[in-house]
Coordinates of C-alpha atoms in Angstrom, one line a residue:
X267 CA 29.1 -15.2 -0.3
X268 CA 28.1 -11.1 0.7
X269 CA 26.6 -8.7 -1.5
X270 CA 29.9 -7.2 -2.1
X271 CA 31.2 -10.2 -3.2
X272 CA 28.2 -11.0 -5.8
X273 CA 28.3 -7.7 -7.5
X274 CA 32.3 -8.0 -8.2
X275 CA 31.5 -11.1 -9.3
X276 CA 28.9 -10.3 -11.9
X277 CA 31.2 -6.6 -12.6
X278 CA 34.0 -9.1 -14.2
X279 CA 32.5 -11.9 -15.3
X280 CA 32.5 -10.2 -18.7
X281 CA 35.8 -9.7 -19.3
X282 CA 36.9 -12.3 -22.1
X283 CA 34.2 -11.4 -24.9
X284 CA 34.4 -8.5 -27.0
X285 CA 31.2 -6.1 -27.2
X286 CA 28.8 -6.4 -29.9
X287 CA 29.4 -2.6 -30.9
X288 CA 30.2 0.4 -29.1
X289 CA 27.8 0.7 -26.5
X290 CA 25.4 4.2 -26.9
X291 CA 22.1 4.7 -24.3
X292 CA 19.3 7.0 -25.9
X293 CA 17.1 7.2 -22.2
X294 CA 14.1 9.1 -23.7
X295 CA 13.1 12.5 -22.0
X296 CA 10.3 10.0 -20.0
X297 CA 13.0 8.0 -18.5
X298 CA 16.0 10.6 -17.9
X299 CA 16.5 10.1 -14.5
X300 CA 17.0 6.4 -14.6
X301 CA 18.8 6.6 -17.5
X302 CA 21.4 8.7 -16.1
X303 CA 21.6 6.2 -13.1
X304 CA 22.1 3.6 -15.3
X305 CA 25.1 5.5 -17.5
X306 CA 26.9 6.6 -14.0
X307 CA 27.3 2.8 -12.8
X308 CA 28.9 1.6 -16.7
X309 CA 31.1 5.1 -16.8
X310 CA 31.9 3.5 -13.5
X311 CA 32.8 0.2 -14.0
X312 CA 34.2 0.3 -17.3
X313 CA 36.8 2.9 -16.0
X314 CA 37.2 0.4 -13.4
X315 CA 37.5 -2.6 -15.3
X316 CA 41.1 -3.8 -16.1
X317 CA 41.4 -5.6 -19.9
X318 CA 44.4 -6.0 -21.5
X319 CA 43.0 -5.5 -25.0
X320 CA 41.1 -2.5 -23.6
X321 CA 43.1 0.3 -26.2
X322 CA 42.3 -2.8 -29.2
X323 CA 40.4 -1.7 -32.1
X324 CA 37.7 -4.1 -31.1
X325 CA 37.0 -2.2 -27.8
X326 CA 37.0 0.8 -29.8
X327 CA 34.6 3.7 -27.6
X328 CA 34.8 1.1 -24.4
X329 CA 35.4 3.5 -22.2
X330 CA 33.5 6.8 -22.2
X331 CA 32.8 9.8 -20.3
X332 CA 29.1 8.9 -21.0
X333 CA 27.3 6.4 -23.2
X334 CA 24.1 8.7 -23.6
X335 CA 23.4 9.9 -26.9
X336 CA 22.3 12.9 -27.8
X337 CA 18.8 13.0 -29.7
X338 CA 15.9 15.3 -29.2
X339 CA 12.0 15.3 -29.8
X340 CA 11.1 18.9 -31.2
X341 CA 7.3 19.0 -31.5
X342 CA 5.5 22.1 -34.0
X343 CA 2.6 24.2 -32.9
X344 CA 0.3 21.5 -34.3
X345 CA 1.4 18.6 -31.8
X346 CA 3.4 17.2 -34.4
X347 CA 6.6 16.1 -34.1
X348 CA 10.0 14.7 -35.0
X349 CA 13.1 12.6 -34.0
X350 CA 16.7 13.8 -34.0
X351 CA 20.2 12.0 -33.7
X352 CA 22.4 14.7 -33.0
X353 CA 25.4 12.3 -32.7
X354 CA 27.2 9.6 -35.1
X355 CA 25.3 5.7 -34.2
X356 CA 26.9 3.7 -36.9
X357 CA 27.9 0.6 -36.1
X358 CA 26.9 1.3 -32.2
X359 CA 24.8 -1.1 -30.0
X360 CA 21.9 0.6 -28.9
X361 CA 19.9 0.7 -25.9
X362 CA 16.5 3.0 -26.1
X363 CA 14.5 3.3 -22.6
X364 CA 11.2 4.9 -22.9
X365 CA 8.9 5.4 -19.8
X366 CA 5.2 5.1 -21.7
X367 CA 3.7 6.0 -18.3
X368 CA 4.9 9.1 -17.7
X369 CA 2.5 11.6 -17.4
X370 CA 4.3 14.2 -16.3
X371 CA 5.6 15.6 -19.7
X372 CA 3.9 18.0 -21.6
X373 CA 3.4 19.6 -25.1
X374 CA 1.7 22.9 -26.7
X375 CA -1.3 21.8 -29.0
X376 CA -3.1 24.3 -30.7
X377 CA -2.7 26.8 -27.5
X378 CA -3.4 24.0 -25.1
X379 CA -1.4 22.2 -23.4
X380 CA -1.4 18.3 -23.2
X381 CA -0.1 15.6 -20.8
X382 CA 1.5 12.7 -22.8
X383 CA 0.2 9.6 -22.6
X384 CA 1.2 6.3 -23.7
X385 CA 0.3 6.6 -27.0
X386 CA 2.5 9.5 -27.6
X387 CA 5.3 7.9 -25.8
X388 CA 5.0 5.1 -27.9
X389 CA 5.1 7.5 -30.7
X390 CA 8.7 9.6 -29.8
X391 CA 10.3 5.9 -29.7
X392 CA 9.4 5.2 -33.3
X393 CA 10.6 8.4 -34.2
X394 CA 14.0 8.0 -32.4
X395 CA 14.1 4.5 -34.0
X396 CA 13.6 6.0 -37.6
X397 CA 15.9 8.8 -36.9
X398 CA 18.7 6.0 -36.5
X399 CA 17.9 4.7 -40.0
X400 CA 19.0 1.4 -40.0
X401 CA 22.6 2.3 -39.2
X402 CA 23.2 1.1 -35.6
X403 CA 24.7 -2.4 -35.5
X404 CA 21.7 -3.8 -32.9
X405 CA 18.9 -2.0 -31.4
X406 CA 17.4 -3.1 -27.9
X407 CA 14.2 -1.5 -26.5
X408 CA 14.1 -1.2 -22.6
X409 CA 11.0 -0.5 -21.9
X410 CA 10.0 -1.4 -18.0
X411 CA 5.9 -0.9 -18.3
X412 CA 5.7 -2.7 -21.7
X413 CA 3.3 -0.4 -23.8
X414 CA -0.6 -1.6 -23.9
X415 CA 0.2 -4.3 -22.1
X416 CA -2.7 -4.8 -20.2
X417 CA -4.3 -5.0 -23.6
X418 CA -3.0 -8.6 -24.4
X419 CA -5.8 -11.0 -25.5
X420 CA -9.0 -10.6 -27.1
X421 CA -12.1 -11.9 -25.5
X422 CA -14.3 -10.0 -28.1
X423 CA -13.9 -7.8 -31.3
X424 CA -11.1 -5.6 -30.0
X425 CA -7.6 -4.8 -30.5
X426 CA -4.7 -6.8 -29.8
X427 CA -2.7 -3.3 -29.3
X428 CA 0.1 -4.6 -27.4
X429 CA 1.1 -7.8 -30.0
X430 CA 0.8 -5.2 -32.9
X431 CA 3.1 -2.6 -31.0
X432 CA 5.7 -5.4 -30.4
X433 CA 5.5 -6.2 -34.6
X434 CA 5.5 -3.1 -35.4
X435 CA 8.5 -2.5 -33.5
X436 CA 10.3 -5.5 -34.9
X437 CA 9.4 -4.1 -38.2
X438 CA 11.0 -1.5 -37.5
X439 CA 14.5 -3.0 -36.5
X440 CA 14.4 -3.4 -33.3
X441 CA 16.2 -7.0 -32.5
X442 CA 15.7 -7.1 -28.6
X443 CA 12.6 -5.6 -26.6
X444 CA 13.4 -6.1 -22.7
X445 CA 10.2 -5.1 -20.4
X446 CA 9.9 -5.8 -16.6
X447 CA 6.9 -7.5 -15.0
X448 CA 4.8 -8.2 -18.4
X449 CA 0.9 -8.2 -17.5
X450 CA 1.4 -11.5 -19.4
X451 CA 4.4 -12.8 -20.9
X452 CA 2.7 -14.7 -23.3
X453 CA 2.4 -11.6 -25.6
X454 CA 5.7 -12.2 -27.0
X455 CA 3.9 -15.6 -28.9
X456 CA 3.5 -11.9 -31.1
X457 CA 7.5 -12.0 -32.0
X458 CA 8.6 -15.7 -31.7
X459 CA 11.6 -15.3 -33.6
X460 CA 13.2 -12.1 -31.8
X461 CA 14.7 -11.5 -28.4
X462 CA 11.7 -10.5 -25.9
X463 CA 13.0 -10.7 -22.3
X464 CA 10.4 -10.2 -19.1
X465 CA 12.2 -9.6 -16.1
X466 CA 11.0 -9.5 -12.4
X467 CA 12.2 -7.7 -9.7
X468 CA 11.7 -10.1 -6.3
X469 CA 15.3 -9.4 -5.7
X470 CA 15.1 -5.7 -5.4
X471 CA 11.3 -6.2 -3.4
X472 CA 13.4 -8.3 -0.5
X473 CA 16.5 -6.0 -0.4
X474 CA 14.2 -2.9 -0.1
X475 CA 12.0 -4.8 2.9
X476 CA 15.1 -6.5 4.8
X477 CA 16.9 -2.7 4.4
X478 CA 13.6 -0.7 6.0
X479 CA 12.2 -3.3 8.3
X480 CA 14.3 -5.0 11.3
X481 CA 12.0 -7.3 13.1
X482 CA 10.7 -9.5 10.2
X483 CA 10.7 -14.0 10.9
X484 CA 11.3 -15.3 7.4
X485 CA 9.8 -18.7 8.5
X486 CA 6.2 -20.3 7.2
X487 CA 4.7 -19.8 10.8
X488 CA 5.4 -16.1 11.0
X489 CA 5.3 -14.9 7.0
X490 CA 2.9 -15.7 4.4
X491 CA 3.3 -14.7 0.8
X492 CA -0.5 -13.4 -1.1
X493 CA -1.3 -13.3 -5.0
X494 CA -4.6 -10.7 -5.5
X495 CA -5.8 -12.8 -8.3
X496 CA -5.0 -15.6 -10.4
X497 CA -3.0 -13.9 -13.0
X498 CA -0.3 -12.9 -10.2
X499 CA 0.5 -17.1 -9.0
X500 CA 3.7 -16.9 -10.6
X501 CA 5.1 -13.9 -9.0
X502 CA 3.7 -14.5 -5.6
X503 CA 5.1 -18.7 -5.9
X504 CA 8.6 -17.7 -7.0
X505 CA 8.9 -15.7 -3.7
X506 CA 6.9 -18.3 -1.5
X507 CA 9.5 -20.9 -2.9
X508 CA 12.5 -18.9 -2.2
X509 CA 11.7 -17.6 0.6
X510 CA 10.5 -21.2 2.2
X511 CA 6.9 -19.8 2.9
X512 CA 3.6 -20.6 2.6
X513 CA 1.2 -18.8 0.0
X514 CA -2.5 -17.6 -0.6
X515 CA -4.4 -16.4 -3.5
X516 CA -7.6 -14.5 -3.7
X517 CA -9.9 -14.8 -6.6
X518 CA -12.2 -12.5 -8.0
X519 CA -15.7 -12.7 -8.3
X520 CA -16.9 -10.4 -11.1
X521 CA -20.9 -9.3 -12.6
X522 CA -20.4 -9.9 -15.9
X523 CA -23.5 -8.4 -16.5
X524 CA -21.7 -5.2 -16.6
X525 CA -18.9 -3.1 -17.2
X526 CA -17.6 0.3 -15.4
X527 CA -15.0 2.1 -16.5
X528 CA -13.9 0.0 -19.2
X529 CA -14.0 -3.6 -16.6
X530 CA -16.6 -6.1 -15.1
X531 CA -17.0 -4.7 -11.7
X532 CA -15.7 -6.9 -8.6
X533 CA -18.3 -8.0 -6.3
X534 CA -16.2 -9.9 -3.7
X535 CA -12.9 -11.1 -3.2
X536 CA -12.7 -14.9 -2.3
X537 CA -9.1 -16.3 0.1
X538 CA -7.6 -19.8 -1.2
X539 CA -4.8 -20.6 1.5
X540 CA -3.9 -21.5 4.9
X541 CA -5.0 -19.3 7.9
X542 CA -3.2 -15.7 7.8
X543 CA -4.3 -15.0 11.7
X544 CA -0.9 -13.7 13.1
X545 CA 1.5 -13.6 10.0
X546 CA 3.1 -11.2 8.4
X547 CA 1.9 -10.8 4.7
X548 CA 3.1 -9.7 1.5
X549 CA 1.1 -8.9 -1.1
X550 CA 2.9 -9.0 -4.9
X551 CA 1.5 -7.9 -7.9
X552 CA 2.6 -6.5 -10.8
X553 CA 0.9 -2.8 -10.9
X554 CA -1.1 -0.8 -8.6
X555 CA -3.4 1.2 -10.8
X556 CA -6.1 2.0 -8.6
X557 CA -5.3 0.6 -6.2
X558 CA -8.8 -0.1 -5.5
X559 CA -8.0 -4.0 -5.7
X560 CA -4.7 -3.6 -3.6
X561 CA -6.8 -2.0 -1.1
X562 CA -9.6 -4.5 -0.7
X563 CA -7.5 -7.7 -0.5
X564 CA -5.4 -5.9 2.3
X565 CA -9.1 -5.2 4.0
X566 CA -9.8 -9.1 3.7
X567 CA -6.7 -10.3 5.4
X568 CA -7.2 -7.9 8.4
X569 CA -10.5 -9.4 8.7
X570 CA -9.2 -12.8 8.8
X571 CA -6.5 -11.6 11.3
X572 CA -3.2 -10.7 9.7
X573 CA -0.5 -8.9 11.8
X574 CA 1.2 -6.5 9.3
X575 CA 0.7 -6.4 5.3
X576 CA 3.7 -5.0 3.3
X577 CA 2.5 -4.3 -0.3
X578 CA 5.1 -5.2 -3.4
X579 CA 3.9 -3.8 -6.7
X580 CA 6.6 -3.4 -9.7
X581 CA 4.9 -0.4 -11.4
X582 CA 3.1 1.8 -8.7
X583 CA 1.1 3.9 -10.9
X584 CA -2.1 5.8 -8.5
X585 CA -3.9 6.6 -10.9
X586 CA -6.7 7.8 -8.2
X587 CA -4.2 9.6 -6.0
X588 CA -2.2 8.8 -2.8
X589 CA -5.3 9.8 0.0
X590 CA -6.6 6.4 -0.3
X591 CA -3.5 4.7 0.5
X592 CA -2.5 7.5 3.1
X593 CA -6.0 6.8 4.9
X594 CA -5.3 2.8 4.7
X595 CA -2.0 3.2 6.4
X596 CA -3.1 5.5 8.7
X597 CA -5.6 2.8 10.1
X598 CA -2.5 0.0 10.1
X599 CA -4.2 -1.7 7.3
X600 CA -0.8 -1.8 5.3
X601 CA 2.6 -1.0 6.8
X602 CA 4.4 -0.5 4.0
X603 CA 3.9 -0.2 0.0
X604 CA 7.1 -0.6 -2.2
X605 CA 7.4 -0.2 -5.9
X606 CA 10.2 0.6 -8.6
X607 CA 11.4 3.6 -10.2
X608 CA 10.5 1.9 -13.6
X609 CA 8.2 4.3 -14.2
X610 CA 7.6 8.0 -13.2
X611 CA 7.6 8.7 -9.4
X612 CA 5.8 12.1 -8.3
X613 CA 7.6 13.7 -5.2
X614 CA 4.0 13.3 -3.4
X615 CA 5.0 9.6 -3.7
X616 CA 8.5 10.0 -2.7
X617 CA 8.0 11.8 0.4
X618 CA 5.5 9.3 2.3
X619 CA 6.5 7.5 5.2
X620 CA 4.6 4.4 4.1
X621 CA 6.3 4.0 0.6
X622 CA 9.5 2.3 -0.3
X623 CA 11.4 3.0 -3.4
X624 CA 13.2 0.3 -5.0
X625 CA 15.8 1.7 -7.2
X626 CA 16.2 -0.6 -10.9
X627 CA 18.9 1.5 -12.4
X628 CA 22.2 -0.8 -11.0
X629 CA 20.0 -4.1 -12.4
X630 CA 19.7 -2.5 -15.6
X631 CA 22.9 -1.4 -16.1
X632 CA 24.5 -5.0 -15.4
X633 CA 22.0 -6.1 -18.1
X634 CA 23.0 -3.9 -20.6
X635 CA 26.7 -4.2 -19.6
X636 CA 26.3 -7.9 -20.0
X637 CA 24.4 -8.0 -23.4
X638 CA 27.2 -5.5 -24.7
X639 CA 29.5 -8.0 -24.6
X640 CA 27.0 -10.8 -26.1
X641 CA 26.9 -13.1 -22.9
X642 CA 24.1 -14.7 -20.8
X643 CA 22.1 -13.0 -18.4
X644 CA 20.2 -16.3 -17.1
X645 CA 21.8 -15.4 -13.3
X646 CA 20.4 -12.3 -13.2
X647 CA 17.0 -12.9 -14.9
X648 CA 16.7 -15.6 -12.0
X649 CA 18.4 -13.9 -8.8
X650 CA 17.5 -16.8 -6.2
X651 CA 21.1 -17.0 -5.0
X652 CA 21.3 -13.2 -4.5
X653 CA 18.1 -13.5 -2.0
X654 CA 19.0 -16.5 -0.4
X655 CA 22.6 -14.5 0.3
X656 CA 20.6 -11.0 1.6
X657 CA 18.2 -13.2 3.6
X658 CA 21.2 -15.1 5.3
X659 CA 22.8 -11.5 5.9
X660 CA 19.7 -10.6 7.8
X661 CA 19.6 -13.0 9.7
X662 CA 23.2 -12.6 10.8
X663 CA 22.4 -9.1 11.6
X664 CA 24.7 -7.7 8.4
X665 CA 22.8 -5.0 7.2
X666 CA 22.3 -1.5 7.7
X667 CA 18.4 -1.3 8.8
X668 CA 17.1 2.3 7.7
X669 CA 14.0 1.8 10.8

């Protein structure tokens, strides 16, 4: 079946089941850009989509203009601030997506000003939350970096902040909190009893490489698939398994006789796997922070004599810069880095010839088209058949190469 022929499939496989309310997107000021994106493909479709009880009472506000709600964030002189709904949202079912990693933003504090951070991110989507009161008929959280994530188990006396962000949340009202790539998915043991939903994006990784690079051998003798650590096995086996290809792992070997900035240093990075000399690799994990780690495991595999490394990280964050990367790529020590437009993408970032953006917005919006109408999104929480379909196109020669 194409790619064409998938999407129509999953555009009206919807059609029978009424939606769970009218459907209203609040994309906080941190995620704007992709939540315009997502509200242009369901203004799309739904004008699209034929139903004969379309102009029914229970369809009621199907077909819109736009599904984004109006709110705002004021803030006062102090820092303080305040949510606002500036439209009806009774009875609607609501989607809120909140970017907590985008740094970009600013507000006036006391004559300074400040970049938000997380914590104030988290903040303006609790206010937004209490500004709807209670009255929307279901409230889902899409938040893509899921908010102190990396903060999810205790091995001393510290805070479990991101288990006590998703309770609080709950608390709150919230019914469904969908994240992408969770640093561990275990987290939602926080909220057993609600909807918590950790979604990866291997689907969009393999489009984006098979769409910029045209000479690739997707066979175990040419390809090899490479987890940095042990926490990333799942990711990097799910692709191995699909793809048919072989995998590695490297493990970390830490002094845990210290700590620098806020972590047991790495002193070396140990290779479990099959010889890479010759292969292509990917490298998957789920954030580049640093990049420091990213770095050094692609340094390792040149030194055992890999051919070209291509770099698949769902939340590219650099929170060093881009020279480190730009130097590494210069060299040929990675060929290619691609990450999502989950989270905020500088135009620095944009612009380099080494990086490929992988665009989430259609994925989400067949997610919330799908839960609007209260029906299962198992196929596209586990997209095997759509890369075994772009795979077989590539091979054929179907699609349009960008290099």
């Amino acid at each position: 079946m194409s790619n064409s022929g998938n999407e129509k499939r999953e555009e009206k496989r919807n059609l029978e089941s009424i939606p769970v309310g009218s459907l209203r997107i609040i994309p906080m000021n941190s995620c704007m850009d992709l939540g315009q994106k997502v509200d242009s493909y369901l203004v799309k479709w739904r004008t699209e989509r034929e139903n004969e009880h379309k102009n029914s009472i229970a369809f009621s506000g199907y077909q819109r203009d736009s599904y984004i709600l109006a709110t705002k964030v004021p803030r006062f002189g102090s820092g303080e601030a305040k949510g606002e709904i500036l439209e009806s949202v009774r009875g609607t079912d609501l989607y809120i997506m909140v970017d907590v990693c985008n740094y970009s933003l600013s507000y006036s504090m006391g004559g300074y000003v400040n970049h938000m951070s997380p914590d104030d991110h988290y903040q303006d989507l609790k206010r937004i939350i209490a500004a709807v009161g209670g009255k929307a008929r279901r409230i889902t959280v899409i938040m893509p970096f899921l908010y102190e994530s990396r903060q999810h188990k205790r091995t001393a006396r510290e805070s479990l902040d991101c288990a006590l962000a998703l309770q609080e949340l709950i608390k709150m009202g919230v019914d469904n909190i969908i994240t992408f790539d969770a640093h561990d998915p275990r987290v939602q043991n926080a909220i057993p009893l609600n909807g918590f939903e950790t979604i990866q994006p291997a689907y969009q990784f393999i489009k984006g490489l098979l769409n910029n690079v045209n000479d690739l051998v997707l066979d175990a003798d040419h390809m090899m698939i490479v987890s940095p650590d042990e926490g990333g096995m799942g990711r990097a086996i799910y692709i191995a398994n699909v793809l048919g290809l072989d995998m590695g792992m490297f493990y970390k070997r830490r002094d845990y006789t210290r700590v620098v900035g806020g972590r047991n240093p790495i002193i070396a990075h140990e290779f479990l796997g099959a010889s890479v000399e010759g292969k292509d690799i990917i490298i998957i994990d789920d954030m580049i922070s640093s990049g420091d780690s990213m770095i050094e495991v692609a340094t390792e595999l040149k030194k055992r004599n890999a051919a070209r490394i291509f770099v698949f990280s769902t939340f590219g964050l650099f929170t060093n810069g881009l020279s480190r990367f730009d130097e590494c790529c210069d060299k040929g020590m990675i060929t290619k880095v691609l990450t999502t437009n989950l989270v905020y993408q500088p135009k620095e970032l944009l612009d380099r010839d080494w990086y490929i953006s992988c665009d989430m917005s259609k994925y989400i919006a067949y997610i919330i088209d799908t839960l609007n109408h209260d029906s299962s999104i198992s196929d596209l929480l586990i997209p095997s058949e759509r890369i075994q379909n772009i795979v077989a196109r590539y091979k054929n020669g179907e699609l349009n190469h960008c290099s």
